[in-house]
PDB file of C-alpha atoms and ligand atoms in Angstrom:
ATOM      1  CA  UNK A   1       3.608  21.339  -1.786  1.00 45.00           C
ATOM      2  CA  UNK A   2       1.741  18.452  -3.463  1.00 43.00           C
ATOM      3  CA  UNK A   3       3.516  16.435  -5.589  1.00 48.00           C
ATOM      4  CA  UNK A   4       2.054  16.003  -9.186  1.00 51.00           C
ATOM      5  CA  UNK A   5       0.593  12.781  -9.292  1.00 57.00           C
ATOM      6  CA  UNK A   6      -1.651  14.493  -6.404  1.00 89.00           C
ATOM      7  CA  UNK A   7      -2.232  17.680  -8.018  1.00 96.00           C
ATOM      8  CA  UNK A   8      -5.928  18.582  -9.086  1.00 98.00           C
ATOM      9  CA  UNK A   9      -5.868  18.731 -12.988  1.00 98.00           C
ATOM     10  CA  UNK A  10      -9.074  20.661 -12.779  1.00 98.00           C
ATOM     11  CA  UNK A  11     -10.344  23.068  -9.449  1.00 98.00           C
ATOM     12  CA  UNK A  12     -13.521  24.899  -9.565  1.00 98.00           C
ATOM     13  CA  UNK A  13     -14.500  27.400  -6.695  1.00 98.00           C
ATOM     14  CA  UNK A  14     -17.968  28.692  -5.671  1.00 98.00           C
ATOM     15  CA  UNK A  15     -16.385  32.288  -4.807  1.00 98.00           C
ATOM     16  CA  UNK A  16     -19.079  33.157  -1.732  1.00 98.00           C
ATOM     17  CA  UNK A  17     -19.080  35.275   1.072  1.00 98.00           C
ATOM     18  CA  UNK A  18     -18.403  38.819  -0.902  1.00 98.00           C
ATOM     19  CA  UNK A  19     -21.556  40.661   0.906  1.00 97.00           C
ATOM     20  CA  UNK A  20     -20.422  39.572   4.551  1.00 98.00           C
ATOM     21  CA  UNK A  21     -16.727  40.969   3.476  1.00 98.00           C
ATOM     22  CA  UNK A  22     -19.078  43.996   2.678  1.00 98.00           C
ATOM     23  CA  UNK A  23     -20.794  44.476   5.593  1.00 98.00           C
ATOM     24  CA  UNK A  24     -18.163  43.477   8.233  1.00 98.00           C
ATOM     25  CA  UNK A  25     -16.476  46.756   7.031  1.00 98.00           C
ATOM     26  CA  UNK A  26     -19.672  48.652   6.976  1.00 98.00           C
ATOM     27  CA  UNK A  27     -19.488  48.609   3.039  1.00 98.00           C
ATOM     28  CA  UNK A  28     -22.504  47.867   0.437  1.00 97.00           C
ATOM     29  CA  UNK A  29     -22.555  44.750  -1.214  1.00 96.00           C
ATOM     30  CA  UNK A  30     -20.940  45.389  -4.231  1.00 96.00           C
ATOM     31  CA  UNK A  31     -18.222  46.791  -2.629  1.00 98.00           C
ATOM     32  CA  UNK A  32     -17.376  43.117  -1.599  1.00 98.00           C
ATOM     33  CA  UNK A  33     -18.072  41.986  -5.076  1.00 97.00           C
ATOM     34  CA  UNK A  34     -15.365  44.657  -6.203  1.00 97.00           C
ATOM     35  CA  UNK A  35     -13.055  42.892  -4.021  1.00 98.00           C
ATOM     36  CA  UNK A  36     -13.641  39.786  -4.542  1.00 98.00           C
ATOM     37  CA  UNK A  37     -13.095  40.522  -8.262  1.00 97.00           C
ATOM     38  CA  UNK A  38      -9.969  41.348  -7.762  1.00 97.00           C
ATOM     39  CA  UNK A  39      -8.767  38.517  -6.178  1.00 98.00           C
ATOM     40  CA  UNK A  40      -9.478  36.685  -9.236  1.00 98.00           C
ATOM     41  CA  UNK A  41      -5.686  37.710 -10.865  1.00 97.00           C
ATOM     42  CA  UNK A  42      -4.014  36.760  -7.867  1.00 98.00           C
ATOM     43  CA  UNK A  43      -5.801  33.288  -7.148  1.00 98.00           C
ATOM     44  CA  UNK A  44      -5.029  32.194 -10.538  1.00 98.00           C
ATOM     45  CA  UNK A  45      -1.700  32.942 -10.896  1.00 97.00           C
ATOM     46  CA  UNK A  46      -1.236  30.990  -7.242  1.00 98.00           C
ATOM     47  CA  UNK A  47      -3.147  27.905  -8.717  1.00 98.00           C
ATOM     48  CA  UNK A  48      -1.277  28.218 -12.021  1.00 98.00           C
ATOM     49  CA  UNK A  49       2.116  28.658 -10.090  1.00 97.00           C
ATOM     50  CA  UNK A  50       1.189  25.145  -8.427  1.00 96.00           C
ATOM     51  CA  UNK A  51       0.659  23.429 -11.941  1.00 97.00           C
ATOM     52  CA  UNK A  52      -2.932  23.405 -11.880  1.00 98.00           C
ATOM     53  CA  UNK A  53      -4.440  23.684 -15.493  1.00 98.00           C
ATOM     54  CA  UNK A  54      -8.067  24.134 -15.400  1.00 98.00           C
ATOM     55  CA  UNK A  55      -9.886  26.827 -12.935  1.00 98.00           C
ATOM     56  CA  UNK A  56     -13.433  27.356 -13.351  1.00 98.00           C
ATOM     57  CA  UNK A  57     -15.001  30.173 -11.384  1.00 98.00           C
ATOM     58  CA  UNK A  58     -18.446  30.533 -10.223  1.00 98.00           C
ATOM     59  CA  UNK A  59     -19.126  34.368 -10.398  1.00 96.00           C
ATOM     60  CA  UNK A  60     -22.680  34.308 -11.763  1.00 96.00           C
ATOM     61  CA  UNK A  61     -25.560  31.493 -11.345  1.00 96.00           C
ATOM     62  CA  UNK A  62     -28.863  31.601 -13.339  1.00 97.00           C
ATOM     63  CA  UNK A  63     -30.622  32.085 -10.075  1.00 96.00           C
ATOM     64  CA  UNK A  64     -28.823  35.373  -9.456  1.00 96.00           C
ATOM     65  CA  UNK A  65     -30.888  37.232 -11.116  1.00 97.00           C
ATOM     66  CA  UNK A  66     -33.413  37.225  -8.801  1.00 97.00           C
ATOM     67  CA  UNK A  67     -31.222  39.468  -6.754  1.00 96.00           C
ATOM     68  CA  UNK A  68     -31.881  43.030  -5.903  1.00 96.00           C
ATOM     69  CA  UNK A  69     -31.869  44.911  -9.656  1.00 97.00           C
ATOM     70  CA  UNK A  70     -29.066  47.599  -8.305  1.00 95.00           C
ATOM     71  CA  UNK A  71     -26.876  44.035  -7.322  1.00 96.00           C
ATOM     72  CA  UNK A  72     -27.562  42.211 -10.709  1.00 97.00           C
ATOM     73  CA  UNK A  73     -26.993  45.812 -12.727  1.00 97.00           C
ATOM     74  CA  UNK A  74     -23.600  45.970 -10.554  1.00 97.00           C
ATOM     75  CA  UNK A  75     -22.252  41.966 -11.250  1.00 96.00           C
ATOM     76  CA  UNK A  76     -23.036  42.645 -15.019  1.00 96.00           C
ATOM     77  CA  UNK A  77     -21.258  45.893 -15.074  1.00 97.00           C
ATOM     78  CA  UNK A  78     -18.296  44.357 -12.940  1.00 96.00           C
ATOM     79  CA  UNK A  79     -18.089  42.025 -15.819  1.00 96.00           C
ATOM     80  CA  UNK A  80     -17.833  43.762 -18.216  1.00 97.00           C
ATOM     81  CA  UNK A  81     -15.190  46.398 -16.624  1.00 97.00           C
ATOM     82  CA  UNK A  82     -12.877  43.032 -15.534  1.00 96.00           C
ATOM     83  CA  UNK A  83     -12.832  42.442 -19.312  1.00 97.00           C
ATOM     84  CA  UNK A  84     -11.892  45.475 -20.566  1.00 96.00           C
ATOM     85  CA  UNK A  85      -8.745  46.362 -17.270  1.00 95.00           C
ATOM     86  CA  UNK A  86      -7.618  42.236 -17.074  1.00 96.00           C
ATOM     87  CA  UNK A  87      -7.939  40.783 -20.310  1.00 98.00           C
ATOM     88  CA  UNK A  88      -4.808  41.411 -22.064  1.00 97.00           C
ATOM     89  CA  UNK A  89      -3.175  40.495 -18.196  1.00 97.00           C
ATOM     90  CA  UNK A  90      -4.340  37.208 -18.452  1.00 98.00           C
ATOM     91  CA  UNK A  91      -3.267  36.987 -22.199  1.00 98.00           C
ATOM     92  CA  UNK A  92       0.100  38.218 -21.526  1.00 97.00           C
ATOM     93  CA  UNK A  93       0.278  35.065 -18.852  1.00 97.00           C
ATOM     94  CA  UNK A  94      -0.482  32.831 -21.343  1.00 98.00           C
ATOM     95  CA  UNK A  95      -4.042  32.299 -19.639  1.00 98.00           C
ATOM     96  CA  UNK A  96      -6.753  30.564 -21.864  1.00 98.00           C
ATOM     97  CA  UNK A  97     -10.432  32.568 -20.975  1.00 98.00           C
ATOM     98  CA  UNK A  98     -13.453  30.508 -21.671  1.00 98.00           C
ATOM     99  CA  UNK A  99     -17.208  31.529 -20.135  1.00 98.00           C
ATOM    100  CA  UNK A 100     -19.253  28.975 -18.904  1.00 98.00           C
ATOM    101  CA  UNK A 101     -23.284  29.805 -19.209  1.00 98.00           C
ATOM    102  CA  UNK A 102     -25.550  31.340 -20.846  1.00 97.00           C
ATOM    103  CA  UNK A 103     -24.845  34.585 -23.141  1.00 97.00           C
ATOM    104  CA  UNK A 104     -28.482  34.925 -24.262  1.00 96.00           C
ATOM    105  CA  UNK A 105     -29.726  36.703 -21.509  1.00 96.00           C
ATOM    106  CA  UNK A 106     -26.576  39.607 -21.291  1.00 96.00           C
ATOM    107  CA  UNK A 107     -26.402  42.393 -23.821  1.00 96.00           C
ATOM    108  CA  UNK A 108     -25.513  41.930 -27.221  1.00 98.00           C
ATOM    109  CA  UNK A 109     -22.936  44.578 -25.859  1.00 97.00           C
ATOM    110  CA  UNK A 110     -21.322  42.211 -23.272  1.00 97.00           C
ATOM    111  CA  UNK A 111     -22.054  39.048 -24.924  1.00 98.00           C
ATOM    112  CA  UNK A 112     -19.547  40.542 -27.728  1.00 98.00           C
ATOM    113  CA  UNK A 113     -17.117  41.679 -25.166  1.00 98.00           C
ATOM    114  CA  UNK A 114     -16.845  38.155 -23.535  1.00 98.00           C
ATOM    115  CA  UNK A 115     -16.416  36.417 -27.160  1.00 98.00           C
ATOM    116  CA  UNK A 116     -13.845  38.987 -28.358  1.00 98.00           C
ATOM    117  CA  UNK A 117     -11.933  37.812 -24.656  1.00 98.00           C
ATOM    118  CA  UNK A 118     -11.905  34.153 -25.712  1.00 98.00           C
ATOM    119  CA  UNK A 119     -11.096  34.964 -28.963  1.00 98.00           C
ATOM    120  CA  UNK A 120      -7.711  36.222 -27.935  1.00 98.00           C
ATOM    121  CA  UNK A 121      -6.557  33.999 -25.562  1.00 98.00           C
ATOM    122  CA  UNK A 122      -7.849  31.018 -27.289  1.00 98.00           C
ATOM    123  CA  UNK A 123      -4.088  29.686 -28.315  1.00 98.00           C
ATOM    124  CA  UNK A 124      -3.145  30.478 -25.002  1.00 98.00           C
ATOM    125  CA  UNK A 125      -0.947  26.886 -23.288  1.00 98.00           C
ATOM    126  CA  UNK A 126      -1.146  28.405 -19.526  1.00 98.00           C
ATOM    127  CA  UNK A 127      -3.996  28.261 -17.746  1.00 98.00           C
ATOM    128  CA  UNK A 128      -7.002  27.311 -18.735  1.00 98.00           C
ATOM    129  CA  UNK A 129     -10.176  29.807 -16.588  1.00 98.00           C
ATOM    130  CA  UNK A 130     -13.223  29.062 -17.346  1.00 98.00           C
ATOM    131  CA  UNK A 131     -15.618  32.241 -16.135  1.00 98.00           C
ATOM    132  CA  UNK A 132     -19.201  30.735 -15.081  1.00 98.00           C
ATOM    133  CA  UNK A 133     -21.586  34.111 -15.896  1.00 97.00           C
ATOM    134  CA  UNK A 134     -25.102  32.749 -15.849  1.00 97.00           C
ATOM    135  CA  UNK A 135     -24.155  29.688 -15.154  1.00 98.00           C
ATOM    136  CA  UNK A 136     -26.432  26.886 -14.011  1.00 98.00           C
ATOM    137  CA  UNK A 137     -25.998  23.057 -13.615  1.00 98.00           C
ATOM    138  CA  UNK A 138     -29.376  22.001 -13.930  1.00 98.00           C
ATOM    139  CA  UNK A 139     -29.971  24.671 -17.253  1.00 98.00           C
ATOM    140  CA  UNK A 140     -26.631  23.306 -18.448  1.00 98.00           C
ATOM    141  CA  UNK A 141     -27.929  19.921 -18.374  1.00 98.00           C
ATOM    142  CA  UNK A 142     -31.710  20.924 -20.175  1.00 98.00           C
ATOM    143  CA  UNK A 143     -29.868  23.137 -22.730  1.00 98.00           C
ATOM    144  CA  UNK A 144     -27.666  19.644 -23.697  1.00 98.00           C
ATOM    145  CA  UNK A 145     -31.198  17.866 -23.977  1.00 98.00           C
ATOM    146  CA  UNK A 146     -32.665  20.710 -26.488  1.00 98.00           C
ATOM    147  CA  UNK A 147     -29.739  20.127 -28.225  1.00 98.00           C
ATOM    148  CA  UNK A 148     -29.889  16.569 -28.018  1.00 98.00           C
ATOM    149  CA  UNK A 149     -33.454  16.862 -29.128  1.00 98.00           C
ATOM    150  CA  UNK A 150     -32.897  19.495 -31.887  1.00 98.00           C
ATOM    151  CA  UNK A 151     -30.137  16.995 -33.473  1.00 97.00           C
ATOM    152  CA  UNK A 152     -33.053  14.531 -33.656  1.00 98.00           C
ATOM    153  CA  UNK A 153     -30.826  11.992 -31.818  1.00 98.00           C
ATOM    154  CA  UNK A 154     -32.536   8.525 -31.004  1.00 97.00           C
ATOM    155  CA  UNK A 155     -33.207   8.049 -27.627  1.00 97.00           C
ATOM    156  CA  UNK A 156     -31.579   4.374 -27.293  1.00 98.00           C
ATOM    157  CA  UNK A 157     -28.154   6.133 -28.661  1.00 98.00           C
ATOM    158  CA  UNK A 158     -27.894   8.961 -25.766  1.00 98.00           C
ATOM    159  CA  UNK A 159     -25.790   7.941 -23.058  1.00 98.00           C
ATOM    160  CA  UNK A 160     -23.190   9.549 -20.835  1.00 98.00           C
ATOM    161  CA  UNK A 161     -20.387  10.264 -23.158  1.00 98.00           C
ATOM    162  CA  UNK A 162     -22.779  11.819 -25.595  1.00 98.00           C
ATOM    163  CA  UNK A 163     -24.905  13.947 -23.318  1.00 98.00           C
ATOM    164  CA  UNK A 164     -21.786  15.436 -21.898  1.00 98.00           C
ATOM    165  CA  UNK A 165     -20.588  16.260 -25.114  1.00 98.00           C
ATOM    166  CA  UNK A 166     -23.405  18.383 -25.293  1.00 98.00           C
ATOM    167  CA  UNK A 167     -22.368  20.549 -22.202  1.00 98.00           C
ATOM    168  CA  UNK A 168     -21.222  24.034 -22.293  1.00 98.00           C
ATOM    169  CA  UNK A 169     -17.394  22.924 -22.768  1.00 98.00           C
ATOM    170  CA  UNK A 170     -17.373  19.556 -23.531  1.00 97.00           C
ATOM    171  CA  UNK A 171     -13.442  19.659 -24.006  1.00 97.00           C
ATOM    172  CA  UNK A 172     -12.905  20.506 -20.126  1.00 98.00           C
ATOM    173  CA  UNK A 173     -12.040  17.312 -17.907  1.00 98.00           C
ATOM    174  CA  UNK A 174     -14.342  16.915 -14.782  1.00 98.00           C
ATOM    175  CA  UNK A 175     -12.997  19.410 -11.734  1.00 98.00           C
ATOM    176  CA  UNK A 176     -11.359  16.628  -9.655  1.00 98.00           C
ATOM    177  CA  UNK A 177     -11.637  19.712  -6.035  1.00 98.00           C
ATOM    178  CA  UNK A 178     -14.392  21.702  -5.964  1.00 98.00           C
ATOM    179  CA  UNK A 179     -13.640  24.906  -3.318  1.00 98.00           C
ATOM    180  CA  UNK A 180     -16.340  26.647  -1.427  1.00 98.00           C
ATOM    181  CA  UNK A 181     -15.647  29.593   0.108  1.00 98.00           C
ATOM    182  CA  UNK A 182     -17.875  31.487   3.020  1.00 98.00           C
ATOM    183  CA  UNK A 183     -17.981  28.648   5.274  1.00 98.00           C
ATOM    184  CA  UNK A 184     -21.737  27.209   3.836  1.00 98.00           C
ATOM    185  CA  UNK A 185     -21.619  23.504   2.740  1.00 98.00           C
ATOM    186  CA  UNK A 186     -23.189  23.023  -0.696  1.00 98.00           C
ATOM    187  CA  UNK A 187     -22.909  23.352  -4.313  1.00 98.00           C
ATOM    188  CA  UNK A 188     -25.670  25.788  -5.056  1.00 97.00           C
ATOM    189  CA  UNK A 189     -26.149  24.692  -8.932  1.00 98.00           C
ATOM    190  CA  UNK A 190     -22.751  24.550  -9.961  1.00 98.00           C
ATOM    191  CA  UNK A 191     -21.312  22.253 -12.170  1.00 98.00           C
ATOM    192  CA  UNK A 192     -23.765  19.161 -11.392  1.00 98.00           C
ATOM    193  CA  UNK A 193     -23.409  16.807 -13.969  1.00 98.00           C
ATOM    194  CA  UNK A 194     -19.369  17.343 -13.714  1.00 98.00           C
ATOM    195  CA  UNK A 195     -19.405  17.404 -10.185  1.00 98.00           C
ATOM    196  CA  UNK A 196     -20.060  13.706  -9.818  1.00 97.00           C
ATOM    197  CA  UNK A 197     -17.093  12.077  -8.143  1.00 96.00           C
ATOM    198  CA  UNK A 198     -15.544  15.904  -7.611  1.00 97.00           C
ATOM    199  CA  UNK A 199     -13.520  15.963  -3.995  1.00 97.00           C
ATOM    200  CA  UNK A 200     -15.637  18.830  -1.992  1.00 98.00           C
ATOM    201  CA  UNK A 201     -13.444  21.578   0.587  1.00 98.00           C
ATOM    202  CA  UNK A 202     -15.095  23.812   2.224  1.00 98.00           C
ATOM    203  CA  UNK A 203     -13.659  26.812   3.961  1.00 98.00           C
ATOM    204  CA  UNK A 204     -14.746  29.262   5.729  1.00 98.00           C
ATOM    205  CA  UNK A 205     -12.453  32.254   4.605  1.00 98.00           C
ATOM    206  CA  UNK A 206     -14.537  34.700   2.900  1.00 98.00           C
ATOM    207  CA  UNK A 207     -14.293  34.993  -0.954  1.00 98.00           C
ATOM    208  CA  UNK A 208     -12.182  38.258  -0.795  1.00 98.00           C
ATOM    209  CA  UNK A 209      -9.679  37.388   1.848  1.00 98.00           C
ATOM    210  CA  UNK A 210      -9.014  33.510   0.386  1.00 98.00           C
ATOM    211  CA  UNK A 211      -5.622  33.518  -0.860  1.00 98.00           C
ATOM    212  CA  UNK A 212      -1.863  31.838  -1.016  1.00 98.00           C
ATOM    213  CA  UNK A 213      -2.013  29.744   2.730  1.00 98.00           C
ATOM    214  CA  UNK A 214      -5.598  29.116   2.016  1.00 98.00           C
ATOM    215  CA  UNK A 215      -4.964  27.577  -1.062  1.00 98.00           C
ATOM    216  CA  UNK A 216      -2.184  25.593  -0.461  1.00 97.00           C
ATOM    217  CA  UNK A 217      -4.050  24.418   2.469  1.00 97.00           C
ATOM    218  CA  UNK A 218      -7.006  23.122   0.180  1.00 98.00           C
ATOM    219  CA  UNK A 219      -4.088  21.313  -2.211  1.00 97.00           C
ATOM    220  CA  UNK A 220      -2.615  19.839   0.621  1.00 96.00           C
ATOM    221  CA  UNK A 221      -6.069  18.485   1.954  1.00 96.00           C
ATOM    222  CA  UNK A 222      -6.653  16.614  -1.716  1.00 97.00           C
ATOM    223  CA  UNK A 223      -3.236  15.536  -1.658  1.00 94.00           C
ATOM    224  CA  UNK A 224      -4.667  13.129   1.054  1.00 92.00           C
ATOM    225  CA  UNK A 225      -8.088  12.082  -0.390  1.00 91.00           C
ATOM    226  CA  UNK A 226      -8.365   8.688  -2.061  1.00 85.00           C
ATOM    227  CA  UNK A 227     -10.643   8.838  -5.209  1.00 83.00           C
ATOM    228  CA  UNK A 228     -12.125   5.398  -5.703  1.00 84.00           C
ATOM    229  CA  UNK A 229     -14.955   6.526  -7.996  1.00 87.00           C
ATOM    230  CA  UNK A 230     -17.338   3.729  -7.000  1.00 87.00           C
ATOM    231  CA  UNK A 231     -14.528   1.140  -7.299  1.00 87.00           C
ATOM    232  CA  UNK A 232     -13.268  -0.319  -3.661  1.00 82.00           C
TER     233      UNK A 232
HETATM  234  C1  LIG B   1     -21.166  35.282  -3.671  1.00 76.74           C
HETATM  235  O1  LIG B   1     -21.082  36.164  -2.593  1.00 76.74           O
HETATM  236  C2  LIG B   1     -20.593  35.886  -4.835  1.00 76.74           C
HETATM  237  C3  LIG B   1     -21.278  36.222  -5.956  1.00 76.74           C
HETATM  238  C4  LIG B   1     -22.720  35.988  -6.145  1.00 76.74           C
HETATM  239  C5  LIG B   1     -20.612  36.881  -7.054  1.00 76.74           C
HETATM  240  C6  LIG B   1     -19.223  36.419  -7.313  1.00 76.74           C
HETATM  241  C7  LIG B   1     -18.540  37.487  -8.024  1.00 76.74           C
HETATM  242  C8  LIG B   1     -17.246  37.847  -7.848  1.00 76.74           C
HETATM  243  C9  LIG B   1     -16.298  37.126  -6.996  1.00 76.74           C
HETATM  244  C10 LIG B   1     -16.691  39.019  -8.473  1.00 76.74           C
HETATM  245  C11 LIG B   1     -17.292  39.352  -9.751  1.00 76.74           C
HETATM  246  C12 LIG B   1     -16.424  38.982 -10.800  1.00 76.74           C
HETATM  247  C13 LIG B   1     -16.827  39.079 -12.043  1.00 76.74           C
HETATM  248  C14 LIG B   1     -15.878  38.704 -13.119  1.00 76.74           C
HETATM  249  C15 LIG B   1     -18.158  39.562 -12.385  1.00 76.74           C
HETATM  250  P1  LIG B   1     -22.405  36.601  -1.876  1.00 76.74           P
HETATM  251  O2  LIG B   1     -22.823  37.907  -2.449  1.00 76.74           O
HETATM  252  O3  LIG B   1     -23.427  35.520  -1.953  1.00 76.74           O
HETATM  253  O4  LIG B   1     -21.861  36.779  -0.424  1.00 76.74           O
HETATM  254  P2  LIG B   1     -22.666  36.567   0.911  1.00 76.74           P
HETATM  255  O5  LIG B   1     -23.012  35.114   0.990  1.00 76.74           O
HETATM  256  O6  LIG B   1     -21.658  36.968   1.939  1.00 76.74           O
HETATM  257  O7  LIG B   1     -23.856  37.478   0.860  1.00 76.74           O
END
């Protein structure tokens, strides 16, 4: 297994490929998104069991909502019922629960739900999971300019370190491996402005079926990357 000075601090993972899992067993769609829901537990604990601290999860993106309204109805209500059955799980690991997006667009209801979750955990030392739920890079990066804007900040004093203080979680390093699952090859909106000099792995396991081997197969491959981050 990788040794710690090798060890991704921070991994994010675009969780595709629930609605082929779906429909290679004849299933609808959100029968896939079931399962791949409940793979979150499991992946964690395998990622905190390795020592990684940070694991952001892309469940959600601002452009989802332009899926069918049964599919959209479905990932909300998903949401909210992982809340309510995992929540005090992840607290009695010691995980940390932070959501990454948007809450303005979600019922008061949910929106609530999701605060009362962070809430709880919030003194949690384990692992840190940060839940993207309309979630998206380039919104995260115009909400920081509003803000920006709204704080009536000069333009010759904004520069990197103070626009990404104005991200969603400002406190969260950079994810140093970003995971794709479903075997497609790009980032789809998620975490832009972090995912600068991120290490990319693609695989093509679908979502639902990634696990242990798969994992420590991704670890292994960033064990052997060299980060220069524009230095030679
Ligand atoms: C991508 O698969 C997955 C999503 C859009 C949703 C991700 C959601 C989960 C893993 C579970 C939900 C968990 C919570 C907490 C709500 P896709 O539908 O694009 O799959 P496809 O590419 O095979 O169609």
């Amino acid at each position: 297994m990788s040794g710690p000075q090798h060890l991704p601090l921070h991994v994010a993972i675009i969780m595709d490929g629930n609605g082929r899992w779906a429909k290679k067993r004849g299933l609808p769609r959100l029968a896939g998104h079931k399962a791949g829901g409940e793979n979150i537990r499991p992946v964690a604990k395998v990622f905190s069991d390795c020592g990684v601290r940070y694991l952001s999860l892309y469940a959600f993106s601002t452009e989802n909502w332009n899926r069918p309204e049964m599919e959209v109805a479905g990932l909300l209500t998903l949401l909210s019922k992982k809340i309510d059955q995992e929540t005090r799980a992840f607290h009695e690991q010691n995980t940390r629960l932070l959501h990454l997006g948007r809450q303005d667009r979600m019922s008061r209801r949910l929106s609530k739900k999701v605060q009362a979750a962070v809430e709880l955990t919030k003194d949690n030392t384990g692992l840190t999971l940060c839940l993207a739920f309309d979630y998206g890079g380039r919104d995260e990066i115009v909400q920081a300019a509003r803000r920006i804007a709204d704080a009536g900040i000069r333009a010759e004093d904004i520069d990197e370190p103070l626009l990404a203080r104005h991200l969603y979680l400002p406190d969260i390093p950079d994810p140093d491996l970003i995971i794709r699952t479903g075997g497609e090859s790009r980032l789809s909106n998620f975490l832009l402005w972090q995912a600068a000099y991120s290490e990319l792995y693609f695989s093509p396991v679908l979502w639902p079926d990634f696990g242990r081997q798969d994992i420590e197969q991704a670890l292994s491959e960033y064990e052997h990357r060299q980060r220069r981050f524009g230095r030679i």
